[in-house]
Tab-separated table of C-alpha atoms in Angstrom:
chain	number	residue	atom	x	y	z
J	1461	MET	CA	155.591	75.047	140.002
J	1462	SER	CA	158.519	72.664	140.393
J	1463	PRO	CA	158.766	69.527	138.186
J	1464	CYS	CA	158.235	67.364	141.284
J	1465	THR	CA	155.051	69.224	142.294
J	1466	ARG	CA	153.759	69.227	138.719
J	1467	SER	CA	154.343	65.449	138.431
J	1468	LYS	CA	152.524	64.817	141.727
J	1469	SER	CA	149.579	66.962	140.638
J	1470	THR	CA	149.374	65.040	137.367
J	1471	ARG	CA	149.289	61.714	139.226
J	1472	ASP	CA	146.586	62.962	141.610
J	1473	LEU	CA	144.481	64.247	138.705
J	1474	SER	CA	144.842	60.932	136.855
J	1475	LYS	CA	143.885	58.993	139.958
J	1476	SER	CA	140.865	61.246	140.511
J	1477	ILE	CA	139.668	60.903	136.911
J	1478	ILE	CA	139.844	57.088	136.997
J	1479	SER	CA	138.225	56.822	140.417
J	1480	GLU	CA	135.323	59.036	139.385
J	1481	LEU	CA	134.362	56.847	136.438
J	1482	PRO	CA	130.962	55.135	136.821
J	1483	ILE	CA	131.143	51.848	138.708
J	1484	GLY	CA	129.801	50.020	135.659
J	1485	ALA	CA	132.680	51.362	133.546
J	1486	LEU	CA	135.261	50.361	136.161
J	1487	HIS	CA	133.763	46.873	136.387
J	1488	ARG	CA	133.937	46.617	132.611
J	1489	ILE	CA	137.638	47.611	132.676
J	1490	LEU	CA	138.352	44.904	135.234
J	1491	GLU	CA	136.373	42.378	133.216
J	1492	LEU	CA	138.487	43.026	130.110
J	1493	MET	CA	141.761	42.697	132.013
J	1494	PRO	CA	143.476	39.327	132.596
J	1495	ILE	CA	142.114	38.193	135.941
J	1496	LYS	CA	145.532	38.109	137.650
J	1497	TYR	CA	145.983	41.831	136.909
J	1498	ALA	CA	142.391	42.632	137.810
J	1499	ALA	CA	142.901	40.960	141.189
J	1500	ARG	CA	146.039	43.022	141.808
J	1501	SER	CA	143.979	46.194	141.462
J	1502	SER	CA	142.491	45.427	144.889
J	1503	ILE	CA	145.729	46.537	146.593
J	1504	LEU	CA	145.499	50.071	145.166
J	1505	SER	CA	142.948	51.349	147.683
J	1506	LYS	CA	139.783	50.445	149.581
J	1507	HIS	CA	137.784	51.743	146.627
J	1508	TRP	CA	139.486	49.383	144.185
J	1509	ARG	CA	139.310	46.502	146.683
J	1510	GLN	CA	135.554	46.993	146.863
J	1511	LEU	CA	135.348	47.103	143.063
J	1512	TRP	CA	137.221	43.833	142.748
J	1513	PHE	CA	135.131	41.987	145.320
J	1514	THR	CA	131.888	43.260	143.746
J	1515	GLN	CA	132.911	42.443	140.164
J	1516	PRO	CA	129.638	41.135	138.629
J	1517	ASN	CA	131.195	39.272	135.671
J	1518	ILE	CA	134.020	36.842	136.453
J	1519	VAL	CA	135.917	35.039	133.693
J	1520	PHE	CA	138.392	32.254	134.461
J	1521	ASP	CA	139.996	31.827	131.055
J	1522	PRO	CA	143.078	29.934	129.785
J	1523	LEU	CA	145.357	32.787	130.926
J	1524	PHE	CA	144.074	32.343	134.486
J	1525	PHE	CA	144.628	28.580	134.494
J	1526	GLN	CA	148.088	29.017	132.989
J	1527	TYR	CA	148.980	31.588	135.644
J	1528	VAL	CA	147.724	29.389	138.506
J	1529	SER	CA	149.674	26.385	137.183
J	1530	ASN	CA	152.868	28.266	138.069
J	1531	THR	CA	151.776	28.848	141.671
J	1532	GLU	CA	151.424	26.564	144.681
J	1533	ASP	CA	147.632	26.884	144.782
J	1534	SER	CA	145.269	24.875	142.628
J	1535	ALA	CA	142.862	26.614	140.278
J	1536	ALA	CA	139.885	25.288	142.259
J	1537	SER	CA	141.208	26.646	145.573
J	1538	VAL	CA	141.844	30.088	144.062
J	1539	ILE	CA	138.311	30.194	142.648
J	1540	HIS	CA	136.882	29.094	146.005
J	1541	LYS	CA	138.762	31.852	147.834
J	1542	LEU	CA	137.621	34.507	145.398
J	1543	LEU	CA	133.970	33.453	145.669
J	1544	LEU	CA	134.076	33.445	149.477
J	1545	LYS	CA	135.365	37.035	149.488
J	1546	HIS	CA	132.941	38.219	146.824
J	1547	THR	CA	130.059	40.446	147.854
J	1548	GLY	CA	126.971	41.277	145.843
J	1549	ASP	CA	125.530	39.553	142.786
J	1550	ILE	CA	127.530	37.469	140.325
J	1551	LEU	CA	125.813	38.092	136.995
J	1552	GLY	CA	128.348	36.288	134.806
J	1553	PHE	CA	130.515	33.292	135.720
J	1554	HIS	CA	132.671	31.595	133.065
J	1555	LEU	CA	135.054	28.632	133.354
J	1556	ILE	CA	136.921	28.246	130.059
J	1557	SER	CA	139.978	26.119	129.272
J	1558	GLU	CA	140.737	23.554	126.569
J	1559	ALA	CA	143.713	22.184	128.508
J	1560	ASP	CA	142.742	22.186	132.205
J	1561	THR	CA	140.254	20.203	134.283
J	1562	LEU	CA	138.121	20.658	137.384
J	1563	THR	CA	136.594	17.947	139.551
J	1564	GLN	CA	132.878	17.245	139.525
J	1565	SER	CA	132.570	18.255	143.191
J	1566	ASP	CA	134.289	21.607	142.609
J	1567	VAL	CA	132.060	22.391	139.619
J	1568	ASN	CA	128.985	21.477	141.670
J	1569	GLN	CA	130.004	23.856	144.449
J	1570	PHE	CA	130.669	26.690	141.988
J	1571	ILE	CA	127.316	26.198	140.271
J	1572	ILE	CA	125.402	26.034	143.553
J	1573	PHE	CA	127.161	29.160	144.822
J	1574	VAL	CA	126.522	31.324	141.751
J	1575	SER	CA	122.951	29.999	141.459
J	1576	ASN	CA	122.297	31.657	144.819
J	1577	HIS	CA	123.952	34.936	143.826
J	1578	GLY	CA	121.904	36.173	140.869
J	1579	ILE	CA	123.748	34.386	138.058
J	1580	GLN	CA	122.484	35.339	134.579
J	1581	LYS	CA	125.200	34.066	132.228
J	1582	PHE	CA	127.117	30.852	132.906
J	1583	THR	CA	129.762	29.121	130.763
J	1584	LEU	CA	131.399	25.770	131.471
J	1585	LYS	CA	133.945	24.649	128.904
J	1586	MET	CA	136.694	22.560	130.457
J	1587	ALA	CA	138.897	19.749	129.147
J	1588	ASN	CA	137.564	16.895	131.267
J	1589	ASP	CA	137.434	13.488	129.593
J	1590	GLU	CA	134.405	12.544	131.674
J	1591	LYS	CA	131.304	14.651	131.098
J	1592	TYR	CA	130.061	16.824	133.966
J	1593	VAL	CA	126.682	15.936	135.429
J	1594	LEU	CA	124.799	19.154	136.123
J	1595	PRO	CA	123.454	19.613	139.666
J	1596	ASP	CA	119.691	20.043	140.028
J	1597	SER	CA	120.006	23.603	141.315
J	1598	ILE	CA	120.930	24.980	137.899
J	1599	PHE	CA	117.704	23.707	136.304
J	1600	THR	CA	115.525	25.799	138.609
J	1601	CYS	CA	117.731	28.900	138.818
J	1602	ALA	CA	115.242	31.742	138.241
J	1603	THR	CA	117.868	34.343	137.272
J	1604	LEU	CA	119.744	32.294	134.644
J	1605	THR	CA	119.206	33.632	131.095
J	1606	HIS	CA	122.252	32.431	129.084
J	1607	LEU	CA	123.831	28.991	129.426
J	1608	LYS	CA	126.801	27.683	127.442
J	1609	LEU	CA	128.026	24.166	128.229
J	1610	SER	CA	130.603	21.754	126.861
J	1611	ARG	CA	131.099	18.092	127.827
J	1612	CYS	CA	128.054	17.943	130.089
J	1613	ILE	CA	125.237	15.501	130.832
J	1614	PHE	CA	121.671	16.589	131.533
J	1615	MET	CA	119.869	14.379	134.047
J	1616	LEU	CA	116.500	16.100	133.839
J	1617	PRO	CA	114.850	16.586	137.253
J	1618	ASP	CA	111.113	16.635	137.840
J	1619	GLY	CA	109.285	19.936	137.603
J	1620	THR	CA	110.043	23.164	135.764
J	1621	GLN	CA	113.450	23.529	134.135
J	1622	PHE	CA	115.218	26.777	133.218
J	1623	PRO	CA	112.230	29.084	133.819
J	1624	ASN	CA	113.912	32.209	132.352
J	1625	LEU	CA	116.578	30.795	130.039
J	1626	ILE	CA	116.812	32.766	126.769
J	1627	SER	CA	119.878	31.185	125.142
J	1628	LEU	CA	121.203	27.614	125.385
J	1629	GLN	CA	124.414	26.429	123.703
J	1630	LEU	CA	125.465	22.788	124.050
J	1631	GLU	CA	128.675	21.269	122.706
J	1632	HIS	CA	129.761	17.631	123.000
J	1633	SER	CA	126.950	17.166	125.511
J	1634	LYS	CA	124.238	14.621	126.187
J	1635	ILE	CA	120.700	14.814	127.495
J	1636	ALA	CA	120.399	11.559	129.419
J	1637	GLY	CA	116.629	11.740	129.772
J	1638	HIS	CA	114.074	12.378	132.471
J	1639	ARG	CA	114.108	10.582	135.782
J	1640	GLY	CA	110.366	10.206	135.607
J	1641	LEU	CA	108.133	8.780	132.892
J	1642	GLU	CA	108.196	11.735	130.492
J	1643	ASN	CA	111.317	13.064	128.782
J	1644	ASN	CA	110.275	16.715	128.638
J	1645	LEU	CA	112.809	19.540	128.641
J	1646	ASN	CA	110.821	22.669	129.495
J	1647	LEU	CA	112.293	25.915	128.183
J	1648	PRO	CA	109.325	28.316	128.333
J	1649	VAL	CA	111.092	31.516	127.210
J	1650	LEU	CA	114.024	30.100	125.210
J	1651	GLU	CA	114.736	32.067	122.019
J	1652	THR	CA	118.066	30.635	120.831
J	1653	MET	CA	119.414	27.070	120.892
J	1654	GLU	CA	122.706	25.841	119.456
J	1655	LEU	CA	123.611	22.134	119.389
J	1656	ARG	CA	127.147	21.161	118.375
J	1657	PHE	CA	128.201	17.506	118.330
J	1658	CYS	CA	125.471	16.521	120.812
J	1659	VAL	CA	123.899	13.084	121.251
J	1660	ASP	CA	120.594	11.646	122.461
J	1661	VAL	CA	118.805	14.979	122.157
J	1662	ASP	CA	116.222	13.283	119.961
J	1663	SER	CA	115.075	11.193	122.943
J	1664	VAL	CA	113.838	14.320	124.724
J	1665	TYR	CA	110.686	16.261	123.899
J	1666	LEU	CA	111.641	19.940	123.778
J	1667	VAL	CA	108.962	22.343	125.017
J	1668	SER	CA	110.102	25.736	123.690
J	1669	PRO	CA	107.140	27.823	122.511
J	1670	LYS	CA	109.236	30.979	121.932
J	1671	LEU	CA	112.199	29.420	120.129
J	1672	GLU	CA	113.207	31.451	117.050
J	1673	ASN	CA	116.856	30.560	116.370
J	1674	LEU	CA	118.028	26.958	116.053
J	1675	SER	CA	121.505	25.783	115.049
J	1676	ILE	CA	122.307	22.088	114.600
J	1677	ILE	CA	125.926	21.255	113.813
J	1678	SER	CA	126.730	17.545	113.451
J	1679	SER	CA	124.303	16.720	116.218
J	1680	TYR	CA	121.550	14.180	116.746
J	1681	THR	CA	119.823	12.437	113.875
J	1682	ILE	CA	117.483	14.811	112.098
J	1683	THR	CA	114.640	13.501	109.990
J	1684	PHE	CA	111.789	15.092	108.131
J	1685	ARG	CA	109.545	13.219	110.529
J	1686	CYS	CA	110.867	15.308	113.441
J	1687	PHE	CA	110.110	18.459	111.441
J	1688	ASN	CA	106.507	17.323	111.118
J	1689	VAL	CA	106.111	16.013	114.679
J	1690	ASN	CA	108.158	18.230	116.981
J	1691	PRO	CA	106.466	21.642	117.349
J	1692	ILE	CA	109.772	23.518	117.721
J	1693	PHE	CA	110.493	22.997	114.029
J	1694	THR	CA	107.259	24.679	113.042
J	1695	ILE	CA	107.918	27.874	115.027
J	1696	ILE	CA	111.610	28.641	114.460
J	1697	LYS	CA	112.424	31.570	112.170
J	1698	HIS	CA	116.170	31.133	111.686
J	1699	LEU	CA	117.746	27.714	111.091
J	1700	CYS	CA	121.417	26.777	110.752
J	1701	LEU	CA	122.521	23.333	109.548
J	1702	ASN	CA	125.845	21.950	108.408
J	1703	GLY	CA	126.701	19.432	105.719
J	1704	THR	CA	126.571	16.506	108.132
J	1705	SER	CA	123.119	17.516	109.341
J	1706	LEU	CA	121.911	17.618	105.753
J	1707	GLU	CA	123.422	14.196	105.139
J	1708	LYS	CA	121.358	12.828	108.020
J	1709	LEU	CA	118.299	14.472	106.543
J	1710	CYS	CA	119.089	12.614	103.342
J	1711	LEU	CA	118.918	9.290	105.181
J	1712	ALA	CA	115.244	9.896	105.854
J	1713	CYS	CA	112.499	9.371	103.329
J	1714	VAL	CA	112.676	12.697	101.511
J	1715	GLU	CA	109.293	14.145	100.725
J	1716	VAL	CA	108.906	16.780	98.050
J	1717	LYS	CA	107.281	19.017	100.637
J	1718	LEU	CA	106.669	18.876	104.388
J	1719	CYS	CA	103.196	18.222	105.754
J	1720	GLN	CA	103.239	21.399	107.820
J	1721	PRO	CA	104.505	24.789	106.644
J	1722	LEU	CA	107.539	26.204	108.478
J	1723	LYS	CA	107.952	29.796	109.672
J	1724	LEU	CA	111.562	30.044	108.523
J	1725	GLN	CA	112.749	33.477	107.455
J	1726	SER	CA	116.401	32.551	106.925
J	1727	LEU	CA	118.406	29.381	106.361
J	1728	LYS	CA	122.157	29.037	106.883
J	1729	ILE	CA	124.165	26.036	105.708
J	1730	CYS	CA	127.760	25.549	106.880
J	1731	ASN	CA	130.136	23.346	104.883
J	1732	PHE	CA	127.546	22.654	102.211
J	1733	LYS	CA	128.392	19.249	100.710
J	1734	ILE	CA	127.024	19.285	97.188
J	1735	SER	CA	125.017	16.231	96.136
J	1736	LEU	CA	121.657	15.490	94.578
J	1737	GLU	CA	120.325	14.379	97.962
J	1738	SER	CA	121.449	17.489	99.836
J	1739	ILE	CA	120.037	19.769	97.145
J	1740	ASP	CA	116.713	17.917	97.314
J	1741	CYS	CA	116.658	18.420	101.093
J	1742	VAL	CA	117.315	22.143	100.765
J	1743	VAL	CA	114.645	22.491	98.083
J	1744	CYS	CA	112.190	20.662	100.332
J	1745	LEU	CA	112.919	23.001	103.254
J	1746	LEU	CA	112.595	26.094	101.070
J	1747	ARG	CA	109.344	24.949	99.496
J	1748	SER	CA	107.928	24.347	102.985
J	1749	SER	CA	108.930	27.846	104.185
J	1750	PRO	CA	106.633	30.459	102.595
J	1751	ASN	CA	108.237	33.292	104.610
J	1752	LEU	CA	111.875	32.504	103.857
J	1753	SER	CA	113.721	35.338	102.096
J	1754	GLU	CA	117.402	34.851	102.988
J	1755	ILE	CA	119.862	32.008	102.408
J	1756	GLU	CA	123.474	31.886	103.541
J	1757	ILE	CA	125.982	29.234	102.491
J	1758	ASP	CA	129.157	29.273	104.552
J	1759	GLU	CA	131.548	27.476	102.185
J	1760	VAL	CA	130.705	24.957	99.489
J	1761	VAL	CA	132.605	21.733	100.165
J	1762	LYS	CA	133.611	19.262	97.490
J	1763	VAL	CA	132.702	15.705	98.501
J	1764	ASP	CA	135.148	13.212	96.993
J	1765	GLU	CA	134.777	13.388	93.209
J	1766	THR	CA	131.571	15.333	92.720
J	1767	LEU	CA	132.019	16.093	89.034
J	1768	ASN	CA	129.390	13.549	87.966
J	1769	GLN	CA	127.031	14.761	90.693
J	1770	ARG	CA	127.554	18.353	89.622
J	1771	THR	CA	126.979	17.542	85.965
J	1772	GLU	CA	123.808	15.610	86.763
J	1773	LEU	CA	122.578	18.206	89.230
J	1774	LEU	CA	122.949	21.147	86.891
J	1775	SER	CA	122.132	19.416	83.645
J	1776	SER	CA	119.158	20.490	81.612
J	1777	HIS	CA	117.491	17.143	82.369
J	1778	TYR	CA	117.626	17.626	86.143
J	1779	LEU	CA	116.444	21.228	85.990
J	1780	SER	CA	113.654	20.354	83.599
J	1781	THR	CA	112.349	17.621	85.909
J	1782	LYS	CA	112.792	19.730	89.044
J	1783	LYS	CA	112.117	23.135	87.527
J	1784	GLU	CA	108.727	23.583	89.183
J	1785	HIS	CA	110.117	22.683	92.611
J	1786	VAL	CA	113.220	24.854	92.194
J	1787	ASN	CA	111.110	27.806	91.083
J	1788	GLU	CA	108.834	27.440	94.105
J	1789	ALA	CA	111.808	27.070	96.458
J	1790	LEU	CA	113.572	30.219	95.229
J	1791	ARG	CA	110.681	32.470	94.267
J	1792	LEU	CA	110.722	34.561	97.499
J	1793	ILE	CA	114.495	34.720	98.070
J	1794	GLN	CA	115.677	38.333	98.341
J	1795	THR	CA	119.195	37.904	99.764
J	1796	MET	CA	121.781	35.227	99.016
J	1797	LYS	CA	125.119	35.076	100.852
J	1798	LEU	CA	128.082	32.962	99.803
J	1799	ARG	CA	130.907	32.865	102.355
J	1800	LYS	CA	134.471	31.623	101.763
J	1801	PHE	CA	133.898	31.795	98.013
J	1802	LYS	CA	136.668	30.207	95.935
J	1803	GLY	CA	135.237	30.679	92.451
J	1804	SER	CA	134.996	26.962	91.672
J	1805	ARG	CA	132.861	25.613	88.836
J	1806	THR	CA	130.435	24.125	91.352
J	1807	GLU	CA	129.983	27.492	93.080
J	1808	MET	CA	129.446	29.256	89.776
J	1809	CYS	CA	126.862	26.653	88.759
J	1810	LEU	CA	124.992	27.281	92.001
J	1811	ILE	CA	125.054	31.029	91.358
J	1812	ARG	CA	123.699	30.457	87.875
J	1813	VAL	CA	120.795	28.367	89.193
J	1814	ILE	CA	119.962	30.899	91.915
J	1815	PHE	CA	120.004	33.853	89.512
J	1816	SER	CA	117.920	31.983	86.954
J	1817	HIS	CA	115.178	30.898	89.364
J	1818	SER	CA	114.903	33.810	91.845
J	1819	PRO	CA	112.553	36.491	90.459
J	1820	ASN	CA	112.631	38.515	93.698
J	1821	LEU	CA	116.371	38.393	94.313
J	1822	GLU	CA	117.761	41.795	95.282
J	1823	ARG	CA	121.258	41.102	96.514
J	1824	MET	CA	123.873	38.384	96.064
J	1825	ILE	CA	126.643	38.819	98.659
J	1826	ILE	CA	129.938	37.065	97.886
J	1827	GLU	CA	132.784	36.904	100.396
J	1828	GLN	CA	136.144	35.858	99.013
J	1829	CYS	CA	137.970	33.010	100.740
J	1830	GLU	CA	140.961	34.367	102.645
J	1831	LYS	CA	143.273	31.727	101.151
J	1832	LEU	CA	142.815	32.943	97.585
J	1833	GLY	CA	145.742	34.556	95.850
J	1834	ASN	CA	145.687	37.643	93.619
J	1835	ALA	CA	142.553	39.613	94.510
J	1836	THR	CA	142.610	41.630	91.274
J	1837	ASN	CA	142.591	38.535	89.056
J	1838	TYR	CA	139.839	37.036	91.206
J	1839	LYS	CA	137.737	40.168	90.866
J	1840	GLU	CA	138.057	40.402	87.094
J	1841	LYS	CA	137.409	36.704	86.570
J	1842	LEU	CA	134.293	36.832	88.736
J	1843	ARG	CA	133.027	39.944	86.972
J	1844	GLU	CA	133.416	38.236	83.599
J	1845	GLN	CA	131.610	35.096	84.727
J	1846	LEU	CA	128.740	36.998	86.341
J	1847	SER	CA	128.172	39.083	83.229
J	1848	CYS	CA	127.220	35.937	81.291
J	1849	ILE	CA	124.517	34.795	83.713
J	1850	THR	CA	120.856	35.370	82.933
J	1851	ARG	CA	118.959	36.853	85.876
J	1852	ALA	CA	115.284	36.253	86.577
J	1853	SER	CA	115.215	39.410	88.706
J	1854	PRO	CA	115.982	42.690	86.916
J	1855	LYS	CA	116.906	44.370	90.205
J	1856	ALA	CA	119.406	41.727	91.360
J	1857	ILE	CA	122.883	43.060	92.117
J	1858	VAL	CA	126.065	41.423	93.388
J	1859	VAL	CA	127.854	42.805	96.432
J	1860	LYS	CA	131.356	41.432	96.760
J	1861	TYR	CA	134.008	42.086	99.357
J	1862	LEU	CA	137.544	40.763	99.445
J	1863	GLN	CA	138.493	40.934	103.105
J	1864	PRO	CA	136.034	39.345	105.574
J	1865	VAL	CA	137.739	41.135	108.455
J	1866	PHE	CA	136.959	44.560	107.030
J	1867	PRO	CA	133.893	44.068	104.824
J	1868	VAL	CA	132.750	47.680	104.923
J	1869	ALA	CA	136.025	49.032	103.598
J	1870	TYR	CA	136.276	46.558	100.743
J	1871	TYR	CA	132.772	46.465	99.281
J	1872	ASP	CA	132.463	46.279	95.516
J	1873	PHE	CA	129.187	46.427	93.606
J	1874	PHE	CA	128.462	44.649	90.360
J	1875	VAL	CA	125.418	45.609	88.339
């Protein structure tokens, strides 16, 4: 066989192998490619043209907007053309750019179009200064299951909202309230809600009987009263707060224990700002959660000069007066995770308290902060400090890893 014939046969075989892949696999390949290259695949053959125009998940990311900025067409016109040529369902539609904008009318048309074409996952995260007002059609879209929005305003329509929505993520958004008399946001099957830098959410009564995961990052004012009044706080199993959220909790009248028990199984705190008030809030949440067995702290943050606070917090006087509450709060904890660990005195004091008051603790997971220097010195210093701590649980061990990117490869166990 001549080199020319052999080369042609190789190309034909390669083409045949790719073309015979399952349609789902080919769609996935196109989805992972930059959209300008995925679009060019349509010129290869009728088969690839059909694949492109039936692509179920469409992502317009920063690379797309950057590419379009160097052409004569606007991003909105390109998106319009693609949608008009598309056939079949659009299961995922994502508009993502921190530098580019789209007009309200264009966004409305896109949302209305995909709402009528089987949309399941929708993301809107553009750089507009003015918040987008969502069209009514998205609230009643029966196929929508995952919604991620940034810089948006909810003007709640009458009737059922989001009948099959499972996950809702809001960032820099506002719920403006109901147009009728009642401010009810109905999310009958919602399981996960994340609120980041949102406002006025507290003016709306959330009806979410299946909610299990709730994350509140620097969002609306949280009080212990809302934990006792709003039913969603009594059904969630996994709660994530940040230091600012805890600070707002501190502004409320802190009770030693909530009126109603919570169903929390895990609590995550991001940017934990150490203070007597924040510790009291955490203890209150833990004491009100009889099923909670896992705590995660994603970085302990030093607030101004916290030396006096730390000394008072971890002094024998404080622990003696709060010992009963601390014991009750930590008695069921089995797993403790400390992320971005720097080995500070405050962090070590927290570890000492947790070990001393957690009789059921099985595992303390410590993840080293990436900015730390010599890993060997860090490891030896930590080992020495941990060896001096009294543990209420005889089966408690420490699992430490140095590189968060590859935790499995860098595990280290301390007895």
